[in-house]
XYZ file of N, CA and C in Angstrom:
483
model
N 29.587 57.621 102.437
C 29.595 58.882 101.727
C 29.342 60.023 102.704
N 28.386 59.844 103.612
C 28.063 60.889 104.575
C 29.233 61.135 105.514
N 29.945 60.074 105.876
C 31.104 60.212 106.754
C 32.189 61.016 106.059
N 32.415 60.744 104.776
C 33.430 61.478 104.024
C 33.056 62.953 103.919
N 31.788 63.248 103.676
C 31.346 64.642 103.580
C 31.512 65.351 104.914
N 31.198 64.652 106.009
C 31.365 65.241 107.336
C 32.833 65.517 107.612
N 33.707 64.616 107.202
C 35.143 64.816 107.396
C 35.634 66.036 106.626
N 35.174 66.205 105.384
C 35.570 67.355 104.568
C 35.124 68.651 105.224
N 33.880 68.682 105.710
C 33.367 69.891 106.367
C 34.144 70.163 107.644
N 34.437 69.127 108.418
C 35.199 69.304 109.654
C 36.606 69.814 109.361
N 37.238 69.258 108.347
C 38.578 69.711 107.971
C 38.529 71.151 107.486
N 37.470 71.507 106.824
C 37.331 72.857 106.291
C 37.141 73.868 107.414
N 36.424 73.490 108.453
C 36.195 74.399 109.578
C 37.515 74.745 110.254
N 38.419 73.779 110.328
C 39.718 73.993 110.966
C 40.616 74.891 110.118
N 40.519 74.777 108.825
C 41.378 75.536 107.916
C 40.848 76.965 107.753
N 41.644 77.990 108.100
C 41.166 79.369 107.997
C 40.889 79.798 106.557
N 41.616 79.244 105.594
C 41.404 79.616 104.195
C 40.058 79.089 103.716
N 39.737 77.890 104.122
C 38.524 77.238 103.653
C 37.278 77.724 104.394
N 37.383 77.912 105.706
C 36.170 78.165 106.477
C 35.525 79.506 106.177
N 36.253 80.458 105.599
C 35.623 81.729 105.280
C 34.622 81.587 104.137
N 34.740 80.543 103.312
C 33.791 80.344 102.224
C 32.841 79.177 102.490
N 32.845 78.646 103.694
C 32.041 77.469 104.015
C 30.553 77.646 103.748
N 29.927 78.798 104.058
C 28.501 78.908 103.790
C 28.143 78.780 102.301
N 29.095 79.010 101.408
C 28.825 78.931 99.979
C 28.931 77.507 99.434
N 29.350 76.548 100.250
C 29.574 75.190 99.776
C 28.242 74.515 99.471
N 28.132 74.003 98.245
C 26.952 73.256 97.841
C 27.420 72.054 97.047
N 26.763 70.942 97.230
C 27.126 69.729 96.525
C 25.888 69.179 95.820
N 25.446 69.852 94.728
C 24.203 69.432 94.088
C 24.281 68.105 93.356
N 25.456 67.643 92.988
C 25.555 66.447 92.162
C 25.946 65.194 92.939
N 26.010 65.271 94.250
C 26.410 64.084 95.015
C 25.395 62.975 94.795
N 25.904 61.824 94.445
C 25.051 60.669 94.238
C 24.442 60.587 92.853
N 24.783 61.506 91.971
C 24.157 61.483 90.656
C 25.006 60.774 89.605
N 26.250 60.451 89.936
C 27.138 59.836 88.956
C 26.972 58.327 88.907
N 27.848 57.678 88.176
C 27.820 56.232 88.058
C 28.071 55.624 89.429
N 27.250 54.689 89.833
C 27.351 53.996 91.123
C 27.307 54.973 92.299
N 26.598 56.096 92.136
C 26.433 57.043 93.238
C 27.628 57.947 93.449
N 28.599 57.956 92.530
C 29.768 58.825 92.684
C 29.454 60.249 92.296
N 30.406 61.100 92.467
C 30.244 62.504 92.148
C 30.656 62.742 90.705
N 29.744 63.300 89.906
C 30.068 63.616 88.518
C 31.039 64.788 88.450
N 30.662 65.868 89.114
C 31.479 67.062 89.024
C 31.085 68.001 90.145
N 32.052 68.447 90.915
C 31.760 69.440 91.939
C 31.774 70.811 91.280
N 30.889 71.705 91.718
C 30.883 73.042 91.122
C 32.126 73.810 91.554
N 32.460 74.838 90.810
C 33.537 75.728 91.263
C 32.950 76.505 92.420
N 33.505 76.303 93.609
C 32.905 76.848 94.814
C 32.954 78.373 94.844
N 34.018 78.958 94.410
C 34.138 80.409 94.386
C 34.545 80.839 92.992
N 33.575 81.169 92.157
C 33.882 81.629 90.801
C 34.538 82.994 90.914
N 35.848 83.044 90.653
C 36.596 84.283 90.808
C 36.834 84.967 89.475
N 36.312 84.442 88.414
C 36.594 84.991 87.092
C 35.287 85.250 86.345
N 34.543 86.279 86.739
C 33.248 86.518 86.095
C 33.362 86.819 84.600
N 34.410 87.525 84.181
C 34.589 87.805 82.753
C 34.809 86.533 81.962
N 35.626 85.650 82.515
C 35.894 84.361 81.881
C 34.620 83.524 81.831
N 33.908 83.466 82.944
C 32.667 82.691 83.005
C 31.653 83.204 81.991
N 31.543 84.519 81.883
C 30.597 85.128 80.945
C 30.942 84.754 79.502
N 32.214 84.857 79.137
C 32.614 84.509 77.774
C 32.443 83.021 77.490
N 32.761 82.171 78.463
C 32.575 80.727 78.270
C 31.095 80.410 78.047
N 30.232 81.040 78.834
C 28.796 80.822 78.683
C 28.332 81.248 77.293
N 28.770 82.416 76.843
C 28.358 82.914 75.531
C 28.867 82.011 74.403
N 30.106 81.562 74.516
C 30.686 80.714 73.463
C 30.084 79.321 73.445
N 29.935 78.731 74.615
C 29.442 77.355 74.688
C 27.957 77.249 74.371
N 27.219 78.325 74.591
C 25.776 78.297 74.351
C 25.372 79.112 73.127
N 26.367 79.451 72.304
C 26.131 80.187 71.052
C 25.261 81.426 71.244
N 25.573 82.200 72.278
C 24.790 83.404 72.554
C 25.326 84.628 71.823
N 26.534 84.555 71.315
C 27.124 85.718 70.671
C 27.596 86.744 71.680
N 28.309 87.740 71.213
C 28.872 88.742 72.113
C 27.982 89.963 72.270
N 26.831 89.957 71.641
C 25.896 91.053 71.800
C 26.337 92.334 71.116
N 26.792 92.230 69.893
C 27.247 93.421 69.174
C 26.061 94.253 68.672
N 26.332 95.503 68.403
C 25.340 96.422 67.857
C 25.280 96.213 66.343
N 24.160 95.721 65.810
C 24.093 95.439 64.367
C 24.174 96.700 63.497
N 23.944 97.878 64.089
C 24.001 99.125 63.333
C 25.390 99.759 63.341
N 26.295 99.166 64.109
C 27.673 99.667 64.168
C 28.581 98.578 63.601
N 29.061 98.737 62.371
C 29.866 97.682 61.746
C 31.176 97.386 62.473
N 31.667 98.323 63.254
C 32.923 98.104 63.978
C 32.718 97.437 65.331
N 31.479 97.433 65.816
C 31.219 96.912 67.153
C 31.500 95.415 67.256
N 31.088 94.642 66.249
C 31.323 93.194 66.269
C 32.824 92.919 66.375
N 33.618 93.566 65.520
C 35.060 93.324 65.511
C 35.713 93.793 66.810
N 35.253 94.919 67.345
C 35.818 95.422 68.602
C 35.561 94.422 69.736
N 34.347 93.902 69.801
C 34.017 92.945 70.862
C 34.773 91.633 70.674
N 34.890 91.188 69.447
C 35.665 89.967 69.183
C 37.128 90.176 69.548
N 37.699 91.301 69.132
C 39.110 91.593 69.422
C 39.359 91.614 70.934
N 38.472 92.275 71.693
C 38.633 92.348 73.147
C 38.477 90.973 73.802
N 37.487 90.199 73.357
C 37.253 88.869 73.934
C 38.420 87.933 73.625
N 38.939 87.993 72.418
C 40.076 87.149 72.034
C 41.309 87.514 72.844
N 41.554 88.805 73.015
C 42.708 89.218 73.814
C 42.569 88.734 75.255
N 41.381 88.916 75.832
C 41.153 88.489 77.212
C 41.344 86.983 77.371
N 40.730 86.194 76.491
C 40.869 84.740 76.607
C 42.302 84.283 76.316
N 43.008 84.980 75.445
C 44.422 84.654 75.207
C 45.228 84.825 76.493
N 44.956 85.914 77.195
C 45.647 86.144 78.470
C 45.279 85.057 79.482
N 44.009 84.695 79.560
C 43.570 83.673 80.521
C 44.204 82.319 80.195
N 44.306 81.970 78.913
C 44.947 80.702 78.530
C 46.407 80.731 78.956
N 47.089 81.818 78.679
C 48.507 81.928 79.042
C 48.704 81.839 80.553
N 47.843 82.510 81.304
C 47.927 82.474 82.774
C 47.658 81.064 83.278
N 46.587 80.462 82.789
C 46.225 79.117 83.253
C 47.263 78.069 82.860
N 47.840 78.193 81.673
C 48.884 77.241 81.263
C 50.067 77.341 82.219
N 50.456 78.553 82.566
C 51.556 78.738 83.520
C 51.234 78.147 84.878
N 50.007 78.374 85.349
C 49.599 77.831 86.646
C 49.566 76.308 86.627
N 49.074 75.725 85.531
C 49.023 74.262 85.436
C 50.427 73.667 85.486
N 51.364 74.290 84.803
C 52.735 73.782 84.806
C 53.402 73.977 86.160
N 53.077 75.063 86.853
C 53.620 75.290 88.204
C 53.125 74.239 89.181
N 51.934 73.703 88.922
C 51.318 72.735 89.834
C 51.286 71.336 89.221
N 52.360 70.964 88.541
C 52.528 69.631 87.963
C 51.338 69.203 87.109
N 50.813 70.106 86.327
C 49.729 69.771 85.410
C 48.343 70.069 85.939
N 48.211 70.284 87.222
C 46.918 70.620 87.807
C 45.990 69.423 87.932
N 44.871 69.642 88.608
C 43.889 68.570 88.770
C 42.919 68.570 87.585
N 42.019 67.595 87.545
C 41.139 67.441 86.389
C 40.239 68.652 86.194
N 39.817 69.300 87.266
C 38.943 70.463 87.152
C 39.630 71.631 86.473
N 40.891 71.846 86.841
C 41.643 72.931 86.218
C 41.989 72.607 84.767
N 42.267 71.346 84.497
C 42.538 70.938 83.108
C 41.287 71.122 82.247
N 40.159 70.753 82.808
C 38.895 70.894 82.085
C 38.617 72.368 81.811
N 38.832 73.219 82.799
C 38.603 74.655 82.634
C 39.543 75.223 81.562
N 40.793 74.804 81.587
C 41.777 75.248 80.586
C 41.288 74.884 79.180
N 40.825 73.665 79.009
C 40.338 73.220 77.694
C 39.094 73.978 77.265
N 38.221 74.307 78.206
C 37.032 75.101 77.872
C 37.443 76.478 77.356
N 38.410 77.097 78.009
C 38.876 78.422 77.583
C 39.524 78.321 76.213
N 40.318 77.291 76.003
C 40.978 77.094 74.717
C 39.945 76.901 73.596
N 38.904 76.130 73.862
C 37.844 75.919 72.870
C 37.091 77.211 72.574
N 36.822 78.006 73.601
C 36.138 79.286 73.397
C 37.015 80.219 72.567
N 38.312 80.233 72.844
C 39.244 81.064 72.080
C 39.247 80.636 70.614
N 39.276 79.331 70.388
C 39.263 78.786 69.024
C 38.004 79.240 68.277
N 36.887 79.190 68.957
C 35.617 79.587 68.350
C 35.608 81.081 68.007
N 36.111 81.912 68.918
C 36.127 83.357 68.671
C 37.086 83.724 67.548
N 38.234 83.057 67.492
C 39.189 83.313 66.406
C 38.557 82.937 65.065
N 37.860 81.814 65.013
C 37.198 81.403 63.774
C 36.140 82.431 63.359
N 35.407 82.956 64.322
C 34.395 83.967 64.011
C 35.054 85.262 63.525
N 36.149 85.653 64.174
C 36.858 86.866 63.747
C 37.359 86.712 62.309
N 37.868 85.540 61.978
C 38.332 85.290 60.605
C 37.162 85.333 59.629
N 36.044 84.764 60.025
C 34.859 84.742 59.178
C 34.399 86.161 58.834
N 34.439 87.057 59.791
C 33.973 88.430 59.593
C 35.087 89.372 59.147
N 36.291 88.870 58.975
C 37.393 89.712 58.531
C 37.854 90.704 59.584
N 37.724 90.340 60.847
C 38.116 91.224 61.953
C 39.578 91.014 62.308
N 40.245 92.093 62.633
C 41.614 91.993 63.134
C 41.560 91.592 64.602
N 42.552 90.832 65.029
C 42.646 90.408 66.425
C 44.105 90.160 66.752
N 44.390 89.945 68.021
C 45.755 89.717 68.481
C 46.313 88.452 67.818
N 47.374 88.582 67.010
C 47.922 87.410 66.318
C 48.502 86.354 67.269
N 48.722 86.742 68.519
C 49.234 85.764 69.476
C 48.207 84.654 69.716
N 46.937 84.944 69.486
C 45.899 83.921 69.648
C 46.153 82.745 68.704
N 46.589 83.044 67.477
C 46.905 81.961 66.535
C 48.076 81.124 67.034
N 49.081 81.779 67.610
C 50.236 81.054 68.156
C 49.809 80.169 69.315
N 48.917 80.698 70.149
C 48.426 79.925 71.295
C 47.698 78.667 70.813
N 46.861 78.829 69.795
C 46.076 77.695 69.307
C 46.935 76.623 68.638
N 48.148 76.985 68.229
C 49.056 76.017 67.602
C 50.073 75.451 68.584
N 50.061 75.927 69.812
C 51.080 75.536 70.790
C 50.530 74.572 71.831
N 51.439 73.830 72.423
C 51.060 72.951 73.533
C 51.002 73.773 74.815
N 50.400 73.199 75.821
C 50.314 73.843 77.135
C 51.712 74.179 77.659
N 52.646 73.249 77.480
C 54.012 73.463 77.955
C 54.676 74.623 77.221
N 54.480 74.690 75.899
C 55.070 75.783 75.124
C 54.489 77.134 75.532
N 53.194 77.160 75.758
C 52.546 78.398 76.192
C 53.107 78.830 77.542
N 53.211 77.878 78.464
C 53.712 78.193 79.807
C 55.157 78.674 79.780
N 55.969 78.104 78.900
C 57.387 78.463 78.862
C 57.668 79.711 78.030
N 57.054 79.819 76.860
C 57.405 80.884 75.918
C 56.484 82.101 75.970
N 55.298 81.942 76.540
C 54.329 83.049 76.547
C 53.868 83.395 77.950
N 54.711 83.122 78.925
C 54.355 83.322 80.319
C 53.973 84.774 80.585
N 52.924 84.956 81.378
C 52.457 86.293 81.750
C 53.082 86.651 83.091
N 53.763 87.794 83.181
C 54.336 88.214 84.471
C 53.241 88.353 85.529
N 53.582 88.036 86.771
C 52.607 88.011 87.873
C 51.858 89.329 88.027
N 52.568 90.468 87.890
C 51.901 91.754 88.081
C 50.848 92.013 87.001
N 51.096 91.556 85.794
C 50.110 91.715 84.715
C 49.001 90.672 84.871
N 49.364 89.467 85.287
C 48.351 88.411 85.464
C 47.296 88.813 86.480
N 47.667 89.573 87.500
C 46.696 90.006 88.512
C 45.554 90.805 87.897
N 45.840 91.535 86.835
C 44.808 92.355 86.194
C 43.778 91.488 85.479
N 44.156 90.261 85.131
C 43.268 89.376 84.374
C 42.715 88.251 85.221
N 42.926 88.292 86.524
C 42.400 87.265 87.416
C 41.116 87.708 88.063
């Protein structure tokens, strides 16, 4: 295991793309899985703070932090979060299809975003909030359909990355 880790670090030092983020590399779960395997490597460079924030709020039932004295605030925050996650699902579906389905980490992340979107849409329906109807289409579509029929142009995708 130590030899493999040393090889990865050595290969990373040679690669200019990888070595610029080398000081941030941490492997907290090494040896914690079944038979000493790796359960899950962390995302080394979280490049999507908005996505991470919404996933954390949805998965841990923290809510979006609406103002209880402003009846429109809850719906506005739900509408914005649903639109953002809809864009992220569409972008990620396209990327997964471009890369032959992606690796398990990207598939897992895609499913987390899809689950968060599902939860927010259900909450918006519960409170009678309007939201982007494309979210309903996304939730009824396969990854392939989303990638083919709802593809986000690269210039627009940059704004949501």
